[in-house]
Coordinates of C-alpha atoms and ligand atoms in Angstrom, one line a residue:
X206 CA -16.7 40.9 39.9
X207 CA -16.6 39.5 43.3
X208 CA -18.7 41.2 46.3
X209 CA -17.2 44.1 48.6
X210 CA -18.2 43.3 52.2
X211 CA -17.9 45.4 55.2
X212 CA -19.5 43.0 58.0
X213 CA -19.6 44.3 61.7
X214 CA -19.1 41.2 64.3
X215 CA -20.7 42.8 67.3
X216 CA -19.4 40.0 69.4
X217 CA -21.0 40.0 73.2
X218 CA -22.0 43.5 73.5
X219 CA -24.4 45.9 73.8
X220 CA -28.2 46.0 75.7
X221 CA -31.2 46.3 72.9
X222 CA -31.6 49.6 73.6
X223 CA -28.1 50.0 72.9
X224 CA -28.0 47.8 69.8
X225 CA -31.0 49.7 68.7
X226 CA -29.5 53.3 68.9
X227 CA -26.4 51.7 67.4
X228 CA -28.7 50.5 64.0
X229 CA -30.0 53.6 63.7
X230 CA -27.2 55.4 63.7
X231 CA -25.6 53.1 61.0
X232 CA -28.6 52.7 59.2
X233 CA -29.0 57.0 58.7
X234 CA -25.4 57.7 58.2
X235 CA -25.1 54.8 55.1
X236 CA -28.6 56.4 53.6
X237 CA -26.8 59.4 53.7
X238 CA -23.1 59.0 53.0
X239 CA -22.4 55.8 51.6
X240 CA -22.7 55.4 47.3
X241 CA -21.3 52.6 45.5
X242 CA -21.9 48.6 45.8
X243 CA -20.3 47.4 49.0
X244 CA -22.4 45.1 51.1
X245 CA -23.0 45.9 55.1
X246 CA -23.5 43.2 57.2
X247 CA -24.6 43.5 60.6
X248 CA -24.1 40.6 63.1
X249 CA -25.7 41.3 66.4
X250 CA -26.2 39.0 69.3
X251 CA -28.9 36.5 69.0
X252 CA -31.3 38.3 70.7
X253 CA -30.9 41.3 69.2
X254 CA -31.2 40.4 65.3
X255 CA -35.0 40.9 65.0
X256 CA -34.7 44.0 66.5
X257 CA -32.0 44.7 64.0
X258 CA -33.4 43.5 61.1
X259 CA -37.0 45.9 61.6
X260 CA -34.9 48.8 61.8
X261 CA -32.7 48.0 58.8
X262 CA -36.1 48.1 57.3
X263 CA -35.6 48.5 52.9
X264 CA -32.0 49.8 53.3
X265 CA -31.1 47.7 50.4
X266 CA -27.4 47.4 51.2
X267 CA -27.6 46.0 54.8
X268 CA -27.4 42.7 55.6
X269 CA -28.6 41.0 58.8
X270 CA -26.2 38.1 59.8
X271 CA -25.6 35.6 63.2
X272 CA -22.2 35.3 64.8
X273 CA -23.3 31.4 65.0
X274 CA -25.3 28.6 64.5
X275 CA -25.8 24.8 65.4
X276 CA -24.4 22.2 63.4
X277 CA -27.8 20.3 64.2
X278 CA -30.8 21.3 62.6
X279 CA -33.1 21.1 65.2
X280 CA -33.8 19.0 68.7
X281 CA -32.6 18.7 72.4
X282 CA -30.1 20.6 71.5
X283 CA -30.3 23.0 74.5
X284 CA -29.3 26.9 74.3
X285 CA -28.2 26.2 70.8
X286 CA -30.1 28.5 67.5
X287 CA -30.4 26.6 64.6
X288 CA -29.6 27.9 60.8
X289 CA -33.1 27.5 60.1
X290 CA -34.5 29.8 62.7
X291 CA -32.2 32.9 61.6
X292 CA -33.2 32.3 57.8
X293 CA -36.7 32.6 59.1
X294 CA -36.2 35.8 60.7
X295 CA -35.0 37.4 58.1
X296 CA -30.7 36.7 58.7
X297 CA -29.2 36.4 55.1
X298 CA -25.2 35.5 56.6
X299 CA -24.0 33.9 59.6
X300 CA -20.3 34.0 60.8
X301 CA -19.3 30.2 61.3
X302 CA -16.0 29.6 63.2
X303 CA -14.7 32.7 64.4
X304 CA -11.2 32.0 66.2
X305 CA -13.3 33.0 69.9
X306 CA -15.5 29.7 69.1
X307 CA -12.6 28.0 68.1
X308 CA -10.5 29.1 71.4
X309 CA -13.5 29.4 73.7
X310 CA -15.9 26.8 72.6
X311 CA -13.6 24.2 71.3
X312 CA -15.2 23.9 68.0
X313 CA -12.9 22.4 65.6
X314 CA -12.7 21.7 62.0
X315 CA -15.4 19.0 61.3
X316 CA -17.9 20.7 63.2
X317 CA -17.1 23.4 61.2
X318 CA -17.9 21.8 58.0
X319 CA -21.6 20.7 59.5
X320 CA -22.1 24.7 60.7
X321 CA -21.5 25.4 57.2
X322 CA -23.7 22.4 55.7
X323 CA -26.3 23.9 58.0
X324 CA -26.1 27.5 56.8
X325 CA -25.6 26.5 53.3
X326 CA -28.7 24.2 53.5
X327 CA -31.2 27.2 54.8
X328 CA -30.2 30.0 52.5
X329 CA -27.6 31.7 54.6
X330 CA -24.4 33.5 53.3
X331 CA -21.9 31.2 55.6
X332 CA -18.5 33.8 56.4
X333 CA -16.4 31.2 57.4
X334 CA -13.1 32.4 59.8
X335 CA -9.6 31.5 59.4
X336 CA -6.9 32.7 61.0
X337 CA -3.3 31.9 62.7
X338 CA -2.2 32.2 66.3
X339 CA 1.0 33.7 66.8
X340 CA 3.4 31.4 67.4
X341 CA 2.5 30.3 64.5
X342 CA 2.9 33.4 62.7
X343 CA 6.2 33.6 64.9
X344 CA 7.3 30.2 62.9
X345 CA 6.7 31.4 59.9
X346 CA 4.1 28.5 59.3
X347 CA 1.5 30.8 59.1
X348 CA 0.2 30.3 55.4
X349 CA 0.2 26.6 55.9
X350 CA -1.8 26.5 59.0
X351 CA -4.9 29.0 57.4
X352 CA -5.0 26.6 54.1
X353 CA -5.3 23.4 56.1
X354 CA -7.5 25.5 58.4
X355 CA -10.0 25.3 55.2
X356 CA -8.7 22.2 53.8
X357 CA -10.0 20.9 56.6
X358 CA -13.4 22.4 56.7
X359 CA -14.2 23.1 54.0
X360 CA -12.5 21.2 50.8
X361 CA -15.9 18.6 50.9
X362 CA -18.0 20.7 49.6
X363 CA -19.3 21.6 45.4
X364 CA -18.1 24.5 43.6
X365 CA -21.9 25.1 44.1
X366 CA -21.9 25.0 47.7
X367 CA -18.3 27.2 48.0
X368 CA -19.3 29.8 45.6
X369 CA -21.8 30.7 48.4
X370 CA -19.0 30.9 50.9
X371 CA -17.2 34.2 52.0
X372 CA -13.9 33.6 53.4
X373 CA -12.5 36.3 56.6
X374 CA -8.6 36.2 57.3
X375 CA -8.4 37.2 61.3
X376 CA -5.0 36.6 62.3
X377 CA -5.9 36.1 66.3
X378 CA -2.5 37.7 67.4
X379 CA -4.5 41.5 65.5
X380 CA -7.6 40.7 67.0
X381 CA -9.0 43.6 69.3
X382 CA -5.0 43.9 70.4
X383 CA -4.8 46.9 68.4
X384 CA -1.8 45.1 66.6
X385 CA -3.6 45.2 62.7
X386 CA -1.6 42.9 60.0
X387 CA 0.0 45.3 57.8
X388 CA -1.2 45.6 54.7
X389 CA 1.6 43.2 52.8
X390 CA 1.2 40.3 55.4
X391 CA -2.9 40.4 54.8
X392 CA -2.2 40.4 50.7
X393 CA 0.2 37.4 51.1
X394 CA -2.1 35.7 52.9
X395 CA -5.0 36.9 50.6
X396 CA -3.1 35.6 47.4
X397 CA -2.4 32.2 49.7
X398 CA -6.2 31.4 50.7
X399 CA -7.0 32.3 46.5
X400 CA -4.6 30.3 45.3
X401 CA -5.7 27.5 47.8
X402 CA -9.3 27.5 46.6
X403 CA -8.1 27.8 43.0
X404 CA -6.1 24.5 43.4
X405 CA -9.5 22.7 44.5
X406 CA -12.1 24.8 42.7
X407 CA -10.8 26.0 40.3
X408 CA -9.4 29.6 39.2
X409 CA -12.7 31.1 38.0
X410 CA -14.7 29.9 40.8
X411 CA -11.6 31.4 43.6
X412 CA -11.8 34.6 41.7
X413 CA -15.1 34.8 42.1
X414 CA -14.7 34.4 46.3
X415 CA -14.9 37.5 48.6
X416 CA -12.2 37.2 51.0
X417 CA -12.0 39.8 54.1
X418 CA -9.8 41.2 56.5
X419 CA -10.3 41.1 60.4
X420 CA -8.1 42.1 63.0
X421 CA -7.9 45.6 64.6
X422 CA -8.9 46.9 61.3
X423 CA -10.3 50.8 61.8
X424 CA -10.6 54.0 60.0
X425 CA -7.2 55.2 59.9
X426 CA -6.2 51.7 58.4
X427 CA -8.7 49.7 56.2
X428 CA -8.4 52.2 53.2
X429 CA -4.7 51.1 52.8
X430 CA -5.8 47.5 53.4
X431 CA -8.4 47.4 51.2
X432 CA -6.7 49.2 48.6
X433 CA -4.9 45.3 48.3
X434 CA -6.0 43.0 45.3
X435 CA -6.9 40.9 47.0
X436 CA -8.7 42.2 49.9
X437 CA -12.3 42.6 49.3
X438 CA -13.4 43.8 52.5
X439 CA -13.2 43.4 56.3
X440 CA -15.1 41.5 59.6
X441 CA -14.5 44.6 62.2
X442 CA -15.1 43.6 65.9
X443 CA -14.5 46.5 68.2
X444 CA -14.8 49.6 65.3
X445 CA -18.6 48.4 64.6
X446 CA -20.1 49.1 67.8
X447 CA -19.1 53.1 67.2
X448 CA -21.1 54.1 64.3
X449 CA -18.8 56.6 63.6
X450 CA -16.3 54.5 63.2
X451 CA -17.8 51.9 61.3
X452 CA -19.5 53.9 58.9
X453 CA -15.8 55.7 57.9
X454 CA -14.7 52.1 57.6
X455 CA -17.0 51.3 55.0
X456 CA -16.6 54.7 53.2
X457 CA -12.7 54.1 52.9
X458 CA -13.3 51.8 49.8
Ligands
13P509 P1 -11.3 43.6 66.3 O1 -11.7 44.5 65.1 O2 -11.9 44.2 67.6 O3 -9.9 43.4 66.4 O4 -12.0 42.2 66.1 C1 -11.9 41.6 64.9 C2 -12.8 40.4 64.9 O5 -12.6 39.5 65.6 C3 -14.0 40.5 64.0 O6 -14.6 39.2 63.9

């Protein structure tokens, strides 16, 4: 049986106090309301994961994750947090190549694969983004741009090494347009990415691969996305910073 993972990308928001208020919140409402086996993850800003982590305290389902890390492991590397230094405080994921990186900070495929190496290497959960642009979608090309996407990045590594690896689908024409993929056009491309994998790893090991949905996903939508085979969970950007909201998300498995 392969993980359920809700995982909230906070992206760059929120003071500490804010961040703080915001854990709670989560934190309480999941003692309280949420049953079952799905895995929270909770990616805050750098400087706001230890804070994080103390108040997620023994909740046993929360997760603390990074939104990033180096491709270096350590050195005059300025600005830049190693994989190393979030295992040590206590992050167990880290989200490597989300589209923003990609579109912002130019990091491209090969770069990728040593983010990944890095994460891999100190303990931490790597969810690795994929995801096409529109015009691409537009084309119709959509399917083969994702699996060359992680061709690219990722097809180097053992069946050891990409058991460990989560896979998030965030078509960047859904992301925070309020646009979501419906949920047909996330199961194709669901199906696509498993069948991908399966071709290189083999069937079991794909199987065994949590693969989530981002893009606009909130609580009047993710139960019918989820409810897709091959859905197994979502990376929400602009639900996760209202508790609220989040927490419904997570309950509509
Ligand atoms: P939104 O949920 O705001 O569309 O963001 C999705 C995302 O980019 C999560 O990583």
């Amino acid at each position: 049986m392969r993980k359920k993972i809700v995982a909230g990308n906070w992206k760059m928001n929120g003071t500490l106090e804010e961040g703080q208020k915001l854990t709670s919140e989560i934190v309480n409402m999941v003692k309280d309301e949420v049953k079952g086996e799905v895995i929270i993850v909770l990616n805050p800003p750098y400087v706001h994961l230890q804070s994080v982590k103390k108040l997620i305290g023994d909740a046993g389902n929360i997760f603390l994750g990074a939104q990033n890390c180096s491709d270096k492991s350590a050195g005059a590397y300025t600005g830049e947090v190693s994989a190393s230094m979030l295992a040590s405080i206590g992050a167990s994921y880290v989200i490597i190549g989300h589209s923003e990186r990609r579109e912002y900070f130019k990091e491209a495929n090969e770069e990728l694969t040593g983010k990944v190496k890095q994460a891999l290497g100190n303990r931490l959960l790597p969810i690795f983004c994929c995801g096409e642009p529109l015009e691409i979608r537009e084309k119709g090309n959509h399917v083969e741009y994702v699996t060359q996407q992680l061709t690219e990045s990722l097809f180097g590594f053992s069946e050891g090494e990409m058991k460990k690896i989560v896979i998030a689908y965030e078509p960047i024409w859904a992301i925070g347009t309020g646009k979501t993929a419906s949920s047909e056009q996330a199961q194709e491309m669901h199906a696509a990415i498993r069948k991908h994998l399966a071709g290189k790893f083999g069937k079991a090991l794909a199987s065994e691969i949590s693969i989530l949905y981002g893009g606009s996903c909130k609580p009047d939508n993710a139960e019918e996305i989820f409810s897709k085979p091959d859905v197994d969970g979502g990376l929400i950007g602009g639900a996760s910073l209202k508790s609220r909201d989040f927490v419904d998300i997570i309950k509509s498995f």
